Short mmCIF file of C-alpha atoms (C1' of nucleotides) in Angstrom, two decimals:
data_model
loop_
_atom_site.label_atom_id
_atom_site.label_comp_id
_atom_site.label_asym_id
_atom_site.label_seq_id
_atom_site.Cartn_x
_atom_site.Cartn_y
_atom_site.Cartn_z
CA MET A 294 0.05 0.01 -0.02
CA ALA A 295 2.62 2.43 1.11
CA GLU A 296 4.72 4.04 -1.62
CA THR A 297 7.80 2.11 -0.64
CA THR A 298 9.27 1.92 -4.03
CA LYS A 299 11.67 4.68 -5.05
CA ILE A 300 11.42 5.88 -8.55
CA ALA A 301 14.45 8.00 -9.55
CA ARG A 302 13.57 10.88 -11.87
CA ASN A 303 16.14 12.13 -14.39
CA SER A 304 18.34 9.12 -13.67
CA GLY A 305 19.01 8.15 -17.16
CA VAL A 306 16.66 5.20 -16.86
CA ALA A 307 13.11 5.84 -17.96
CA VAL A 308 10.51 5.87 -15.23
CA TRP A 309 8.37 3.31 -16.97
CA ARG A 310 11.23 0.99 -17.22
CA GLN A 311 12.00 1.30 -13.50
CA ILE A 312 8.36 0.51 -12.84
CA ALA A 313 8.49 -2.51 -15.14
CA ASP A 314 11.58 -3.77 -13.48
CA GLU A 315 10.00 -3.46 -10.04
CA ILE A 316 6.84 -5.17 -11.06
CA ARG A 317 8.83 -7.99 -12.64
CA ARG A 318 10.93 -8.40 -9.56
CA GLU A 319 7.85 -8.59 -7.30
CA ILE A 320 6.21 -11.31 -9.53
CA LYS A 321 9.50 -13.21 -9.45
CA HIS A 322 9.76 -12.94 -5.68
CA GLY A 323 6.29 -14.34 -5.31
CA HIS A 324 4.33 -11.24 -4.37
CA PHE A 325 1.81 -12.34 -6.82
CA LYS A 326 0.56 -15.82 -7.83
CA ARG A 327 0.19 -16.92 -11.43
CA GLY A 328 -3.16 -16.00 -12.76
CA GLU A 329 -3.73 -13.47 -9.98
CA LYS A 330 -4.82 -9.99 -10.79
CA LEU A 331 -2.40 -7.10 -10.74
CA PRO A 332 -3.70 -4.03 -9.05
CA PRO A 333 -5.53 -1.55 -11.41
CA GLU A 334 -3.50 0.91 -13.36
CA MET A 335 -4.79 3.86 -11.27
CA THR A 336 -3.70 2.16 -7.99
CA LEU A 337 -0.23 1.39 -9.36
CA ALA A 338 -0.01 5.02 -10.68
CA ALA A 339 -0.76 6.34 -7.25
CA ARG A 340 1.60 3.85 -5.56
CA PHE A 341 4.55 4.88 -7.84
CA GLY A 342 3.51 8.48 -7.96
CA VAL A 343 3.20 8.68 -11.68
CA ASN A 344 0.73 9.23 -14.36
CA ARG A 345 -1.56 6.29 -15.44
CA HIS A 346 0.05 6.34 -18.96
CA THR A 347 3.50 5.80 -17.51
CA VAL A 348 2.24 2.76 -15.72
CA ARG A 349 0.60 1.60 -18.94
CA SER A 350 3.99 1.80 -20.69
CA ALA A 351 5.47 -0.51 -18.00
CA ILE A 352 2.67 -2.93 -18.26
CA ALA A 353 2.88 -2.92 -22.11
CA ALA A 354 6.60 -3.83 -21.80
CA LEU A 355 5.84 -6.62 -19.44
CA THR A 356 2.90 -7.82 -21.56
CA GLN A 357 5.31 -8.08 -24.49
CA GLU A 358 7.74 -10.05 -22.40
CA GLY A 359 4.99 -12.47 -21.62
CA VAL A 360 4.99 -11.67 -17.94
CA LEU A 361 1.68 -10.11 -17.93
CA ARG A 362 -1.67 -10.40 -19.81
CA ALA A 363 -4.14 -7.54 -19.91
CA GLU A 364 -7.88 -7.99 -20.61
CA GLN A 365 -10.08 -4.93 -21.27
CA GLY A 366 -12.64 -4.55 -18.57
CA ARG A 367 -11.29 -7.31 -16.36
CA GLY A 368 -7.81 -6.47 -15.32
CA THR A 369 -4.24 -7.34 -15.84
CA PHE A 370 -3.08 -10.79 -14.88
CA ILE A 371 0.19 -12.52 -14.21
CA ALA A 372 0.83 -14.93 -17.05
CA ASN A 373 1.87 -18.40 -16.35
CA ALA A 374 4.98 -19.81 -17.71
CA LYS A 375 5.38 -23.60 -18.10
CA ARG A 376 5.77 -24.82 -21.57
CA LEU A 377 4.66 -28.11 -23.15
CA THR A 378 7.30 -30.04 -25.11
CA TYR A 379 6.69 -31.09 -28.61
CA PRO A 380 9.08 -33.83 -29.80
CA ILE A 381 10.29 -33.47 -33.42
CA SER A 382 11.08 -37.08 -34.51
CA LYS A 383 10.78 -39.24 -37.48
CA ARG A 384 7.43 -40.56 -36.37
CA THR A 385 5.91 -37.55 -34.52
CA ARG A 386 2.16 -37.62 -34.51
CA MET A 387 0.38 -34.59 -33.26
CA SER A 388 -2.18 -36.59 -31.39
CA THR A 389 0.13 -38.78 -29.46
CA SER A 390 3.20 -36.67 -28.85
CA LEU A 391 1.60 -34.48 -26.11
CA ALA A 392 -0.56 -37.23 -24.54
CA GLU A 393 1.66 -37.61 -21.48
CA GLN A 394 1.84 -33.94 -20.68
CA ILE A 395 -1.87 -33.00 -20.86
CA THR A 396 -5.14 -34.57 -19.86
CA GLN A 397 -7.24 -33.46 -22.73
CA GLN A 398 -6.74 -32.48 -26.28
CA GLU A 399 -8.81 -31.53 -29.20
CA ARG A 400 -8.30 -30.62 -32.85
CA VAL A 401 -10.73 -28.40 -34.70
CA ILE A 402 -10.85 -28.08 -38.52
CA LEU A 403 -11.52 -24.42 -39.01
CA SER A 404 -11.75 -24.59 -42.79
CA HIS A 405 -11.15 -26.74 -45.80
CA ARG A 406 -11.03 -26.01 -49.52
CA ILE A 407 -9.62 -27.50 -52.70
CA GLU A 408 -7.20 -25.13 -54.39
CA LYS A 409 -4.39 -24.82 -56.79
CA PRO A 410 -1.08 -25.19 -55.00
CA SER A 411 1.20 -22.29 -54.56
CA ALA A 412 4.78 -22.71 -55.83
CA GLU A 413 5.88 -23.35 -52.25
CA VAL A 414 3.27 -26.07 -51.75
CA ALA A 415 3.90 -27.67 -55.23
CA HIS A 416 7.49 -27.86 -54.50
CA ALA A 417 7.03 -29.43 -51.06
CA LEU A 418 4.72 -31.97 -52.22
CA GLN A 419 6.65 -32.50 -55.56
CA LEU A 420 3.65 -31.79 -57.73
CA SER A 421 4.76 -31.03 -61.24
CA ASP A 422 1.34 -31.27 -62.99
CA GLU A 423 0.11 -28.00 -64.24
CA ASN A 424 -3.40 -28.93 -63.25
CA ALA A 425 -2.56 -30.18 -59.75
CA GLN A 426 -5.05 -29.59 -57.01
CA VAL A 427 -4.62 -29.87 -53.28
CA HIS A 428 -6.72 -30.14 -50.19
CA TYR A 429 -6.16 -27.22 -47.94
CA PHE A 430 -6.99 -27.40 -44.21
CA GLU A 431 -6.74 -24.79 -41.49
CA THR A 432 -6.84 -26.45 -38.08
CA LEU A 433 -6.71 -25.42 -34.43
CA SER A 434 -5.17 -27.57 -31.67
CA ILE A 435 -6.30 -27.29 -28.11
CA ALA A 436 -4.72 -28.79 -25.07
CA ASP A 437 -6.51 -28.73 -21.77
CA GLY A 438 -8.91 -26.18 -23.02
CA GLN A 439 -6.13 -23.71 -24.17
CA PRO A 440 -5.25 -23.29 -27.82
CA VAL A 441 -1.67 -24.23 -28.47
CA SER A 442 -1.24 -24.25 -32.33
CA MET A 443 -2.78 -23.32 -35.60
CA SER A 444 -1.92 -25.29 -38.69
CA ASP A 445 -2.08 -24.85 -42.40
CA SER A 446 -1.76 -28.21 -44.22
CA TRP A 447 -1.90 -29.43 -47.78
CA PHE A 448 -2.55 -32.86 -49.27
CA ASP A 449 -2.40 -33.94 -53.02
CA GLN A 450 -6.05 -33.99 -54.09
CA GLN A 451 -5.59 -36.15 -57.08
CA ARG A 452 -3.86 -38.88 -55.10
CA PHE A 453 -6.20 -38.59 -52.17
CA PRO A 454 -9.54 -37.56 -53.54
CA GLN A 455 -11.68 -38.51 -50.50
CA PHE A 456 -9.14 -37.29 -47.90
CA ASP A 457 -11.24 -34.53 -46.72
CA GLU A 458 -14.19 -36.89 -45.97
CA PHE A 459 -11.90 -39.24 -44.09
CA TYR A 460 -10.24 -36.46 -42.19
CA LYS A 461 -13.40 -34.72 -41.23
CA ALA A 462 -14.97 -38.03 -40.00
CA SER A 463 -12.08 -39.20 -38.00
CA GLY A 464 -10.31 -36.00 -37.06
CA SER A 465 -7.00 -37.74 -37.47
CA VAL A 466 -4.40 -37.27 -40.34
CA THR A 467 -2.97 -40.63 -39.62
CA LYS A 468 -6.36 -42.39 -39.87
CA ALA A 469 -7.45 -40.51 -42.97
CA LEU A 470 -4.15 -41.24 -44.78
CA LYS A 471 -4.54 -44.89 -43.84
CA GLN A 472 -7.95 -44.94 -45.40
CA SER A 473 -6.47 -43.22 -48.43
CA GLY A 474 -4.09 -46.12 -48.79
CA VAL A 475 -0.93 -44.66 -46.95
CA GLU A 476 -0.10 -47.42 -44.34
CA ASP A 477 2.64 -45.35 -42.72
CA TYR A 478 4.37 -42.03 -43.10
CA PHE A 479 7.38 -40.17 -41.72
CA ARG A 480 8.55 -36.70 -41.05
CA LYS A 481 11.16 -35.92 -43.71
CA SER A 482 12.16 -32.19 -43.03
CA THR A 483 11.26 -29.50 -40.59
CA LEU A 484 12.08 -25.76 -40.84
CA ILE A 485 11.78 -23.85 -37.54
CA SER A 486 11.56 -20.12 -37.24
CA ALA A 487 9.95 -17.56 -34.88
CA GLN A 488 8.02 -14.36 -35.56
CA HIS A 489 5.48 -12.16 -34.01
CA ALA A 490 1.87 -13.27 -33.98
CA ASN A 491 -0.24 -11.93 -36.76
CA GLY A 492 -3.97 -11.08 -36.57
CA GLN A 493 -5.12 -14.66 -37.19
CA ASP A 494 -2.79 -15.97 -34.52
CA LEU A 495 -4.01 -13.38 -31.94
CA LEU A 496 -7.62 -14.47 -32.65
CA HIS A 497 -7.32 -18.18 -32.69
CA LEU A 498 -4.50 -18.67 -30.22
CA LYS A 499 -5.88 -16.07 -27.86
CA LEU A 500 -2.60 -14.16 -27.79
CA THR A 501 -1.92 -10.45 -27.11
CA PRO A 502 -0.24 -8.12 -29.64
CA GLY A 503 3.56 -8.72 -29.38
CA ALA A 504 3.19 -12.39 -28.63
CA ILE A 505 5.56 -14.78 -30.35
CA VAL A 506 4.71 -17.80 -32.55
CA LEU A 507 7.18 -20.59 -33.20
CA THR A 508 6.64 -21.91 -36.68
CA ALA A 509 7.36 -25.45 -37.93
CA GLN A 510 7.13 -26.20 -41.60
CA SER A 511 7.36 -29.85 -42.24
CA VAL A 512 7.06 -32.33 -45.03
CA ASN A 513 5.78 -35.82 -44.40
CA VAL A 514 6.53 -38.71 -46.74
CA ASP A 515 5.23 -42.24 -47.27
CA THR A 516 7.35 -45.33 -47.04
CA ASN A 517 8.51 -44.68 -50.66
CA GLY A 518 9.70 -41.26 -49.91
CA VAL A 519 6.92 -39.56 -51.79
CA PRO A 520 5.57 -36.45 -49.98
CA VAL A 521 2.02 -36.89 -48.64
CA GLU A 522 1.59 -33.81 -46.47
CA TYR A 523 3.12 -30.43 -46.25
CA SER A 524 2.21 -28.35 -43.16
CA ALA A 525 3.00 -25.05 -41.52
CA THR A 526 2.16 -24.99 -37.87
CA ARG A 527 2.28 -21.97 -35.70
CA PHE A 528 2.59 -22.63 -31.98
CA ALA A 529 2.20 -20.01 -29.11
CA ALA A 530 5.78 -19.72 -28.20
CA ASP A 531 4.98 -19.18 -24.48
CA ARG A 532 3.12 -22.39 -24.31
CA MET A 533 5.39 -24.68 -26.33
CA GLU A 534 9.02 -25.73 -26.95
CA PHE A 535 10.42 -28.34 -29.35
CA SER A 536 12.78 -31.09 -28.59
CA ILE A 537 15.00 -33.05 -30.95
CA GLU A 538 16.67 -36.25 -29.93
CA SER A 539 19.23 -36.80 -32.52
CA MET A 540 21.36 -39.94 -31.69
CA SER A 541 20.39 -41.28 -35.02
CA LEU A 542 20.18 -38.09 -36.97
CA ASN A 543 21.80 -37.61 -40.37
CA GLU A 544 25.42 -37.28 -40.45
CA GLU A 545 25.36 -34.22 -42.81
CA MET B 32 2.21 13.42 -50.24
CA ALA B 33 -1.57 13.67 -50.63
CA GLU B 34 -3.67 12.20 -47.87
CA THR B 35 -4.76 9.40 -50.04
CA THR B 36 -5.15 6.80 -47.38
CA LYS B 37 -8.51 6.54 -45.75
CA ILE B 38 -8.59 6.14 -41.96
CA ALA B 39 -11.94 4.99 -40.71
CA ARG B 40 -12.81 6.45 -37.28
CA ASN B 41 -15.12 4.50 -34.98
CA SER B 42 -14.90 1.52 -37.18
CA GLY B 43 -14.05 -0.96 -34.51
CA VAL B 44 -10.35 -1.15 -35.70
CA ALA B 45 -7.99 1.19 -33.81
CA VAL B 46 -6.70 4.00 -35.88
CA TRP B 47 -3.09 3.10 -35.01
CA ARG B 48 -3.64 -0.42 -36.18
CA GLN B 49 -5.05 0.83 -39.56
CA ILE B 50 -2.00 3.02 -39.95
CA ALA B 51 0.34 0.05 -39.13
CA ASP B 52 -1.44 -2.10 -41.61
CA GLU B 53 -1.14 0.57 -44.32
CA ILE B 54 2.52 1.10 -43.66
CA ARG B 55 3.15 -2.61 -43.62
CA ARG B 56 1.29 -2.95 -46.92
CA GLU B 57 3.22 -0.20 -48.57
CA ILE B 58 6.58 -1.74 -47.44
CA LYS B 59 5.43 -5.06 -48.77
CA HIS B 60 4.39 -3.52 -52.08
CA GLY B 61 7.82 -1.91 -52.47
CA HIS B 62 7.07 1.62 -51.75
CA PHE B 63 10.12 1.72 -49.60
CA LYS B 64 13.40 -0.06 -49.98
CA ARG B 65 15.08 -1.93 -47.20
CA GLY B 66 17.15 0.23 -45.08
CA GLU B 67 15.39 3.27 -46.41
CA LYS B 68 14.17 5.93 -44.01
CA LEU B 69 10.44 6.15 -43.25
CA PRO B 70 9.10 9.72 -43.28
CA PRO B 71 9.22 11.41 -39.90
CA GLU B 72 6.47 10.86 -37.39
CA MET B 73 5.11 14.45 -37.88
CA THR B 74 4.95 13.94 -41.60
CA LEU B 75 3.10 10.73 -41.27
CA ALA B 76 0.75 12.17 -38.73
CA ALA B 77 -0.12 14.98 -41.10
CA ARG B 78 -0.61 12.49 -43.94
CA PHE B 79 -3.01 10.36 -42.05
CA GLY B 80 -4.64 13.23 -40.21
CA VAL B 81 -3.92 11.99 -36.80
CA ASN B 82 -1.85 12.96 -33.73
CA ARG B 83 1.85 12.17 -33.71
CA HIS B 84 1.27 9.66 -30.77
CA THR B 85 -1.03 7.59 -32.89
CA VAL B 86 1.55 7.20 -35.50
CA ARG B 87 3.97 6.32 -32.76
CA SER B 88 1.73 3.49 -31.77
CA ALA B 89 1.66 2.13 -35.23
CA ILE B 90 5.41 2.44 -35.60
CA ALA B 91 5.95 0.71 -32.28
CA ALA B 92 3.81 -2.19 -33.33
CA LEU B 93 5.73 -2.55 -36.54
CA THR B 94 9.05 -2.25 -34.72
CA GLN B 95 8.01 -5.00 -32.58
CA GLU B 96 7.04 -7.05 -35.62
CA GLY B 97 10.47 -6.52 -36.88
CA VAL B 98 9.25 -4.59 -39.89
CA LEU B 99 10.80 -1.24 -38.70
CA ARG B 100 13.68 -0.13 -36.71
CA ALA B 101 13.65 3.25 -34.99
CA GLU B 102 16.82 5.09 -33.96
CA GLN B 103 16.70 8.07 -31.69
CA GLY B 104 17.89 11.28 -33.41
CA ARG B 105 18.20 9.62 -36.83
CA GLY B 106 14.88 8.25 -37.94
CA THR B 107 12.90 5.14 -38.50
CA PHE B 108 14.16 2.60 -41.02
CA ILE B 109 12.74 -0.37 -42.92
CA ALA B 110 14.30 -3.53 -41.56
CA ASN B 111 15.64 -6.21 -43.85
CA ALA B 112 14.33 -9.68 -43.87
CA LYS B 113 16.23 -12.69 -45.20
CA ARG B 114 17.12 -15.43 -42.72
CA LEU B 115 20.12 -17.70 -42.60
CA THR B 116 19.36 -21.37 -42.19
CA TYR B 117 21.09 -23.31 -39.46
CA PRO B 118 20.98 -27.12 -39.91
CA ILE B 119 20.43 -29.14 -36.76
CA SER B 120 22.00 -32.47 -37.40
CA LYS B 121 24.02 -35.11 -35.70
CA ARG B 122 27.27 -33.53 -36.74
CA THR B 123 26.41 -29.87 -36.75
CA ARG B 124 29.38 -27.63 -36.33
CA MET B 125 28.81 -23.96 -35.79
CA SER B 126 31.80 -23.03 -37.94
CA THR B 127 31.02 -25.07 -41.04
CA SER B 128 27.16 -25.02 -41.08
CA LEU B 129 26.76 -21.53 -42.33
CA ALA B 130 29.84 -21.50 -44.54
CA GLU B 131 27.83 -21.68 -47.73
CA GLN B 132 25.45 -19.00 -46.92
CA ILE B 133 27.87 -16.18 -45.89
CA THR B 134 31.21 -14.94 -46.98
CA GLN B 135 32.75 -14.15 -43.65
CA GLN B 136 32.17 -15.32 -40.12
CA GLU B 137 33.82 -14.69 -36.77
CA ARG B 138 33.45 -15.95 -33.19
CA VAL B 139 34.33 -13.79 -30.26
CA ILE B 140 34.82 -15.14 -26.76
CA LEU B 141 33.24 -12.51 -24.62
CA SER B 142 34.10 -14.03 -21.23
CA HIS B 143 35.37 -17.20 -19.65
CA ARG B 144 35.42 -18.41 -16.08
CA ILE B 145 35.58 -21.60 -14.04
CA GLU B 146 32.50 -22.05 -11.87
CA LYS B 147 30.43 -24.55 -9.95
CA PRO B 148 27.81 -25.99 -12.27
CA SER B 149 24.14 -25.15 -11.71
CA ALA B 150 21.77 -28.04 -11.32
CA GLU B 151 20.77 -27.69 -14.92
CA VAL B 152 24.37 -27.81 -16.19
CA ALA B 153 25.30 -30.64 -13.86
CA HIS B 154 22.40 -32.62 -15.07
CA ALA B 155 23.12 -31.95 -18.76
CA LEU B 156 26.81 -32.88 -18.40
CA GLN B 157 25.93 -35.78 -16.09
CA LEU B 158 28.27 -34.42 -13.36
CA SER B 159 27.47 -36.11 -10.00
CA ASP B 160 30.56 -34.99 -8.12
CA GLU B 161 29.69 -32.49 -5.35
CA ASN B 162 33.02 -30.70 -6.12
CA ALA B 163 32.54 -30.67 -9.87
CA GLN B 164 33.83 -27.63 -11.67
CA VAL B 165 32.97 -26.37 -15.27
CA HIS B 166 34.49 -24.05 -17.84
CA TYR B 167 31.88 -21.48 -18.79
CA PHE B 168 32.18 -19.41 -21.92
CA GLU B 169 30.05 -16.66 -23.30
CA THR B 170 30.60 -16.23 -27.02
CA LEU B 171 29.21 -14.10 -29.82
CA SER B 172 28.91 -15.24 -33.49
CA ILE B 173 29.14 -12.72 -36.32
CA ALA B 174 28.20 -13.41 -39.88
CA ASP B 175 29.10 -10.96 -42.50
CA GLY B 176 29.68 -8.25 -39.90
CA GLN B 177 26.25 -8.81 -38.28
CA PRO B 178 25.91 -10.41 -34.92
CA VAL B 179 23.73 -13.56 -35.24
CA SER B 180 23.91 -15.49 -32.01
CA MET B 181 25.12 -15.44 -28.44
CA SER B 182 26.06 -18.58 -26.65
CA ASP B 183 26.57 -19.83 -23.09
CA SER B 184 28.49 -23.10 -23.04
CA TRP B 185 29.83 -25.40 -20.38
CA PHE B 186 32.61 -28.03 -20.37
CA ASP B 187 33.71 -30.31 -17.56
CA GLN B 188 36.79 -28.74 -16.16
CA GLN B 189 38.04 -31.80 -14.36
CA ARG B 190 38.05 -33.85 -17.61
CA PHE B 191 39.29 -30.97 -19.79
CA PRO B 192 41.58 -28.88 -17.47
CA GLN B 193 43.28 -27.12 -20.40
CA PHE B 194 40.26 -26.62 -22.57
CA ASP B 195 40.18 -22.93 -22.10
CA GLU B 196 43.78 -22.47 -23.37
CA PHE B 197 43.09 -24.62 -26.42
CA TYR B 198 39.75 -22.88 -27.11
CA LYS B 199 41.21 -19.37 -26.80
CA ALA B 200 44.17 -20.33 -28.93
CA SER B 201 42.19 -21.99 -31.84
CA GLY B 202 38.81 -20.32 -31.52
CA SER B 203 37.24 -23.66 -32.25
CA VAL B 204 35.40 -25.98 -30.01
CA THR B 205 36.14 -28.94 -32.28
CA LYS B 206 39.82 -28.27 -32.33
CA ALA B 207 39.98 -27.64 -28.48
CA LEU B 208 38.09 -30.90 -27.81
CA LYS B 209 40.47 -32.82 -30.00
CA GLN B 210 43.46 -31.44 -28.26
CA SER B 211 41.76 -32.43 -25.02
CA GLY B 212 41.41 -35.97 -26.30
CA VAL B 213 37.94 -35.99 -27.79
CA GLU B 214 38.44 -37.32 -31.33
CA ASP B 215 34.86 -36.85 -32.37
CA TYR B 216 31.54 -35.67 -30.82
CA PHE B 217 27.85 -35.53 -31.70
CA ARG B 218 24.80 -33.61 -31.01
CA LYS B 219 22.63 -35.65 -28.69
CA SER B 220 19.57 -33.60 -27.92
CA THR B 221 18.33 -30.08 -28.73
CA LEU B 222 15.56 -28.08 -27.09
CA ILE B 223 14.28 -25.15 -29.10
CA SER B 224 12.09 -22.32 -27.76
CA ALA B 225 11.50 -18.67 -28.44
CA GLN B 226 11.25 -15.65 -26.29
CA HIS B 227 11.73 -11.91 -26.17
CA ALA B 228 15.23 -10.56 -26.21
CA ASN B 229 16.61 -9.63 -22.78
CA GLY B 230 18.98 -6.74 -22.10
CA GLN B 231 22.09 -8.79 -22.92
CA ASP B 232 20.67 -9.89 -26.20
CA LEU B 233 19.66 -6.36 -27.11
CA LEU B 234 23.17 -5.18 -26.47
CA HIS B 235 25.25 -7.93 -28.19
CA LEU B 236 22.96 -8.92 -30.94
CA LYS B 237 22.08 -5.30 -31.69
CA LEU B 238 18.35 -5.83 -31.34
CA THR B 239 15.54 -3.52 -30.47
CA PRO B 240 13.18 -4.06 -27.54
CA GLY B 241 10.48 -6.50 -28.46
CA ALA B 242 12.77 -8.40 -30.73
CA ILE B 243 12.60 -12.21 -30.65
CA VAL B 244 15.48 -14.74 -29.89
CA LEU B 245 15.29 -18.35 -30.96
CA THR B 246 17.06 -20.48 -28.34
CA ALA B 247 18.72 -23.79 -28.90
CA GLN B 248 19.76 -25.67 -25.82
CA SER B 249 21.94 -28.67 -26.91
CA VAL B 250 24.04 -31.42 -25.48
CA ASN B 251 27.02 -32.80 -27.35
CA VAL B 252 28.46 -36.20 -26.53
CA ASP B 253 31.55 -38.04 -27.41
CA THR B 254 31.75 -41.41 -29.23
CA ASN B 255 31.01 -43.23 -25.89
CA GLY B 256 27.81 -41.13 -25.34
CA VAL B 257 29.33 -39.14 -22.50
CA PRO B 258 28.36 -35.45 -22.56
CA VAL B 259 31.21 -33.10 -23.42
CA GLU B 260 29.38 -29.85 -24.01
CA TYR B 261 26.19 -28.23 -22.95
CA SER B 262 25.28 -24.94 -24.62
CA ALA B 263 22.45 -22.56 -24.83
CA THR B 264 22.58 -20.39 -27.90
CA ARG B 265 20.37 -17.46 -28.56
CA PHE B 266 19.87 -16.50 -32.18
CA ALA B 267 18.31 -13.30 -33.48
CA ALA B 268 15.04 -14.73 -34.79
CA ASP B 269 14.78 -12.30 -37.71
CA ARG B 270 18.19 -13.42 -39.00
CA MET B 271 18.01 -17.24 -38.44
CA GLU B 272 15.92 -20.28 -38.94
CA PHE B 273 16.59 -23.91 -38.05
CA SER B 274 16.35 -26.83 -40.44
CA ILE B 275 16.01 -30.54 -39.45
CA GLU B 276 16.47 -33.33 -41.99
CA SER B 277 15.06 -36.38 -40.31
CA MET B 278 15.15 -39.21 -42.73
CA SER B 279 17.21 -41.07 -40.08
CA LEU B 280 15.70 -39.54 -36.98
CA ASN B 281 14.77 -41.64 -34.04
CA GLU B 282 11.61 -43.68 -34.32
CA GLU B 283 10.19 -42.57 -30.99
"C1'" DT C 179 -32.72 -7.69 -16.21
"C1'" DT C 180 -30.80 -3.31 -15.88
"C1'" DA C 181 -27.98 0.35 -14.47
"C1'" DA C 182 -23.83 1.83 -12.34
"C1'" DA C 183 -19.16 1.26 -11.35
"C1'" DT C 184 -14.71 -0.59 -12.52
"C1'" DT C 185 -10.95 -1.33 -15.57
"C1'" DT C 186 -8.44 -1.41 -19.72
"C1'" DG C 187 -7.98 0.74 -24.57
"C1'" DT C 188 -7.56 4.63 -27.67
"C1'" DC C 189 -6.71 9.33 -29.02
"C1'" DC C 190 -5.56 14.00 -28.46
"C1'" DG C 191 -2.67 17.85 -26.75
"C1'" DT C 192 1.58 19.82 -24.52
"C1'" DA C 193 6.10 19.97 -22.64
"C1'" DT C 194 10.63 18.48 -22.09
"C1'" DG C 195 14.74 15.42 -22.70
"C1'" DT C 196 18.12 13.21 -25.66
"C1'" DA C 197 20.63 11.92 -29.72
"C1'" DT C 198 22.05 13.00 -34.38
"C1'" DC C 199 23.06 15.80 -38.19
"C1'" DT D 28 25.25 25.86 -32.50
"C1'" DG D 29 20.76 25.30 -34.18
"C1'" DA D 30 17.55 22.23 -36.51
"C1'" DT D 31 15.58 17.82 -36.75
"C1'" DA D 32 13.72 13.53 -34.98
"C1'" DC D 33 12.79 10.16 -31.57
"C1'" DA D 34 11.81 9.21 -26.34
"C1'" DT D 35 9.54 10.17 -22.10
"C1'" DA D 36 6.06 11.97 -19.15
"C1'" DC D 37 2.06 14.49 -18.01
"C1'" DG D 38 -2.84 15.73 -18.48
"C1'" DG D 39 -7.71 15.08 -20.09
"C1'" DA D 40 -11.65 12.75 -22.53
"C1'" DC D 41 -14.17 9.08 -24.11
"C1'" DA D 42 -14.86 4.16 -25.79
"C1'" DA D 43 -15.26 -0.75 -24.83
"C1'" DA D 44 -15.51 -4.70 -22.05
"C1'" DT D 45 -16.48 -6.75 -17.70
"C1'" DT D 46 -18.10 -7.03 -13.21
"C1'" DT D 47 -21.02 -5.58 -9.51
"C1'" DA D 48 -24.98 -3.80 -7.27
#
DNA sequence: TTAAATTTGTCCGTATGTATC
DNA sequence: TGATACATACGGACAAATTTA
């Protein structure tokens, strides 16, 4: 309650930054529990003896760091930290890889359409036919009620004409591919990058502006080495990390 | 010059967001070259018919996305995009993996000390001795004059007592390990995550607040499977991506 | 069910500081 | 040294979302 914290004016360090540092320190030292509400902006402004906007700058910085999460009308909350681990291995299956870490998971197909592949997709799926068509799916993965990833995936429509029916019926890529005649498949290559969340990500993954998404672009192939799926999945970076066990990785 | 762009007030979309979207669009459509200076805030404010602070909000959002880069006293510049690809494979060597993509590279040892391993480091290096000591190195990697990664790495000091001398002399982990009796070594596991850059990152990697770092924590083992190096490397996410070729990855 | 209060979000305006040219 | 341009901080007003009475 008391204005115990000293804010140094004209010290070379911006006031908003000092406030952010202090709030971060207090969270770290357990003054707040995860999920708990931070005092309102006006209260903090009074406590630190600054304008509300200065507090807002500090909160904005901490939000961006992933330390806080603000919700209009409700308040500002202490974000929780722990990440799920997603193993990237030859036989990674979305549905089984997280099973041990969570109690409940769900996959929602947001949209599906048949389209002409972009150059990127055609190259990944090795489609040389001028008239090639692909199934395009946009899916959302939810673990324990919280969205963790959004995925764009493409499948050869000529080779798998009924794939969409199978996929929609079973909700499983593995099952749909099996019904389409692909007994088994493997992850061939994965490209990992990170960028800021875009509008779509913010909406579906329930992120705040400034949040980070970890992107994995992967090509899955059948037992003959022919690509069957190309996908680009965007994970909420504060909820997920990737692990690669490479004792039998390629030499090169 | 003319105020051609329409800003819709009370449209449900914040004005600063509309301006950010418009500037992003113009950059994407080539209205500006990479490295070129954006018009001053006041000019943009006049063009869009808004207050300077509203333009600042838009610029802040784009800075955070990595689209722009503001420098006090100089101006705001269009950031450049293209990423280097870092292959994560069983025999990845920092010094050789990027050789084809860049013309010049350098590695600087920022600091070295002998310390007691943290629980995390002891576990990774499988050091059970109570009195274990490790070499700790902080290094900076530079490609074509631009910093790309910062690394913390640890080596068993008891097993490799002269490692620091060898490393400092050769500047190569591979050579220093060889001189220490390790003929060959392999990447055993890698953990990848992404977070916002901290103060150290901002300084050494020359990033702006809000920038993203891609983190790879990896354990390297000798031919007997005994850990020889544990490292945590932070890459500037806008300059690097990871690739994993997994035709011979683990089954599990 | 409604209305008021609370809390965060947006936008404007002004003043001053700091860094660069 | 002065002009330019970004950074910080203050103040006020209203909007939007949620919770409380």
